[in-house]
Amino acid sequence: RKEVEQDPGPFNVPEGATVAFNCTYSNSASQSFFWYRQDCRKEPKLLMSVYSSGNEDGRFTAQLNRASQYISLLIRDSKLSDSATYLCVVNALHTGNQFYFGTGTSLTVIP
Amino acid sequence: DTAVSQTPKYLVTQMGNDKSIKCEQNLGHDTMYWYKQDSKKFLKIMFSYNNKELIINETVPNRFSPKSPDKAHLNLHINSLELGDSAVYFCASGGTYNEQFFGPGTRLTVL
């Protein structure tokens, strides 16, 4: 079983729509959680960390559910510039501070 | 100022050759990583160094040898290149809150 699983999509949504991505992780000892964004032919960039109480950054809201071992990302009022691949990342200290990346969810925002 | 830089950006070479990719970070981080992103876009860790010491060494052929002359540099040398080595290789460095900053990637094509 993969450490981190994501629905690859693609998600095609109109501008202004709200879209949500989920990600599940297999190891309950995982300690840090992140969402990264990767544009085509570019490097991944940190979008936001995910905290236990949930956190928001503008139009983006991240949630963590430790009991069910999933992480979510909600994007409100989608913009064309949100089109990218969104990577769920989990960090596990028990494996030497290793980071596990999901395969990513592709989002295209349509005018 | 580029936080994490890699050279070269593109590398096209013949099977059997030996090549190196260089990585430098000016963020003052103690931890650096090498990742491989294959054609299916899956990002997988290869190596992790903390303050010049090898921490993570995933199941990678021993043709791949990382070298860290100081904590700001982590180079990757690859011997006897094979077709399956074609991928994008990303260097990253680790921040205080476990976030990672990625270099722009090196697109390796083995012919």
Short mmCIF file of C-alpha atoms in Angstrom, two decimals, chain B:
data_model
loop_
_atom_site.label_atom_id
_atom_site.label_comp_id
_atom_site.label_asym_id
_atom_site.label_seq_id
_atom_site.Cartn_x
_atom_site.Cartn_y
_atom_site.Cartn_z
CA ASP B 1 18.59 35.39 -5.25
CA THR B 2 17.90 31.77 -6.04
CA ALA B 3 17.31 29.79 -2.84
CA VAL B 4 18.01 26.32 -4.23
CA SER B 5 19.86 26.08 -7.52
CA GLN B 6 20.72 23.10 -9.67
CA THR B 7 22.95 22.66 -12.66
CA PRO B 8 22.54 21.69 -15.37
CA LYS B 9 18.87 22.29 -16.10
CA TYR B 10 18.91 19.87 -19.02
CA LEU B 11 21.17 16.90 -19.51
CA VAL B 12 21.08 14.69 -22.59
CA THR B 13 23.57 11.86 -22.68
CA GLN B 14 24.24 8.39 -24.03
CA MET B 15 23.73 5.15 -22.16
CA GLY B 16 26.79 4.08 -20.25
CA ASN B 17 28.08 7.59 -19.60
CA ASP B 18 28.80 9.05 -16.16
CA LYS B 19 27.27 12.41 -15.24
CA SER B 20 26.92 14.71 -12.25
CA ILE B 21 24.24 17.14 -11.13
CA LYS B 22 25.11 19.90 -8.71
CA CYS B 23 22.89 21.49 -6.10
CA GLU B 24 23.43 24.48 -3.85
CA GLN B 25 21.20 26.16 -1.30
CA ASN B 26 21.69 29.56 0.31
CA LEU B 27 18.95 29.20 2.90
CA GLY B 28 21.19 28.02 5.71
CA HIS B 29 19.30 24.73 6.05
CA ASP B 30 20.99 21.68 7.55
CA THR B 31 19.08 19.11 5.48
CA MET B 32 19.18 18.52 1.75
CA TYR B 33 17.46 15.94 -0.42
CA TRP B 34 17.49 14.39 -3.86
CA TYR B 35 14.22 13.33 -5.46
CA LYS B 36 13.43 11.60 -8.75
CA GLN B 37 10.22 12.41 -10.62
CA ASP B 38 9.45 9.87 -13.30
CA SER B 39 7.28 10.14 -16.40
CA LYS B 40 4.18 9.40 -14.33
CA LYS B 41 5.01 12.44 -12.20
CA PHE B 42 5.59 10.40 -9.06
CA LEU B 43 8.08 12.16 -6.81
CA LYS B 44 10.23 9.75 -4.85
CA ILE B 45 12.98 10.47 -2.39
CA MET B 46 16.41 9.09 -3.17
CA PHE B 47 18.72 10.53 -0.53
CA SER B 48 18.69 12.87 2.42
CA TYR B 49 21.69 14.52 4.04
CA ASN B 50 21.75 16.35 7.34
CA ASN B 51 24.77 18.55 7.88
CA LYS B 52 26.83 16.50 5.39
CA GLU B 53 25.79 13.19 6.92
CA LEU B 54 23.69 10.65 4.98
CA ILE B 55 20.34 10.14 6.72
CA ILE B 56 18.09 8.48 4.14
CA ASN B 57 19.29 6.20 1.40
CA GLU B 58 16.32 4.70 -0.33
CA THR B 59 16.52 1.68 -2.57
CA VAL B 60 18.49 3.29 -5.32
CA PRO B 61 21.05 1.53 -7.52
CA ASN B 62 24.57 2.04 -6.25
CA ARG B 63 25.34 3.71 -9.57
CA PHE B 64 23.88 6.78 -7.85
CA SER B 65 26.25 8.37 -5.36
CA PRO B 66 25.49 11.59 -3.51
CA LYS B 67 28.27 13.78 -2.20
CA SER B 68 27.96 16.64 0.25
CA PRO B 69 31.16 18.70 0.50
CA ASP B 70 29.44 21.09 2.93
CA LYS B 71 25.93 21.61 4.19
CA ALA B 72 25.11 24.07 1.41
CA HIS B 73 25.90 21.61 -1.36
CA LEU B 74 24.60 18.18 -2.30
CA ASN B 75 25.75 16.77 -5.61
CA LEU B 76 24.54 13.64 -7.36
CA HIS B 77 26.85 11.51 -9.45
CA ILE B 78 25.46 8.81 -11.69
CA ASN B 79 27.62 6.09 -13.21
CA SER B 80 26.84 3.93 -16.23
CA LEU B 81 23.61 5.71 -17.12
CA GLU B 82 20.68 3.57 -18.24
CA LEU B 83 17.55 4.40 -20.22
CA GLY B 84 15.44 4.04 -17.07
CA ASP B 85 17.38 6.83 -15.41
CA SER B 86 15.62 9.35 -17.65
CA ALA B 87 13.57 11.54 -15.32
CA VAL B 88 13.55 14.93 -13.65
CA TYR B 89 15.83 15.10 -10.61
CA PHE B 90 14.98 17.64 -7.95
CA CYS B 91 17.20 18.83 -5.17
CA ALA B 92 15.53 20.27 -2.07
CA SER B 93 16.53 21.71 1.26
CA GLY B 94 14.64 21.45 4.53
CA GLY B 95 13.35 24.35 6.55
CA THR B 96 12.81 24.85 10.27
CA TYR B 97 9.18 23.79 10.17
CA ASN B 98 9.86 20.81 7.93
CA GLU B 99 8.80 22.57 4.78
CA GLN B 100 10.99 21.86 1.76
CA PHE B 101 12.27 24.20 -0.87
CA PHE B 102 12.95 22.68 -4.25
CA GLY B 103 15.43 23.52 -6.93
CA PRO B 104 14.21 24.00 -10.52
CA GLY B 105 15.01 20.40 -11.44
CA THR B 106 17.39 18.73 -13.86
CA ARG B 107 15.73 17.03 -16.81
CA LEU B 108 17.88 14.01 -17.64
CA THR B 109 17.41 12.19 -20.92
CA VAL B 110 19.41 9.05 -21.57
CA LEU B 111 19.57 7.97 -25.21
#
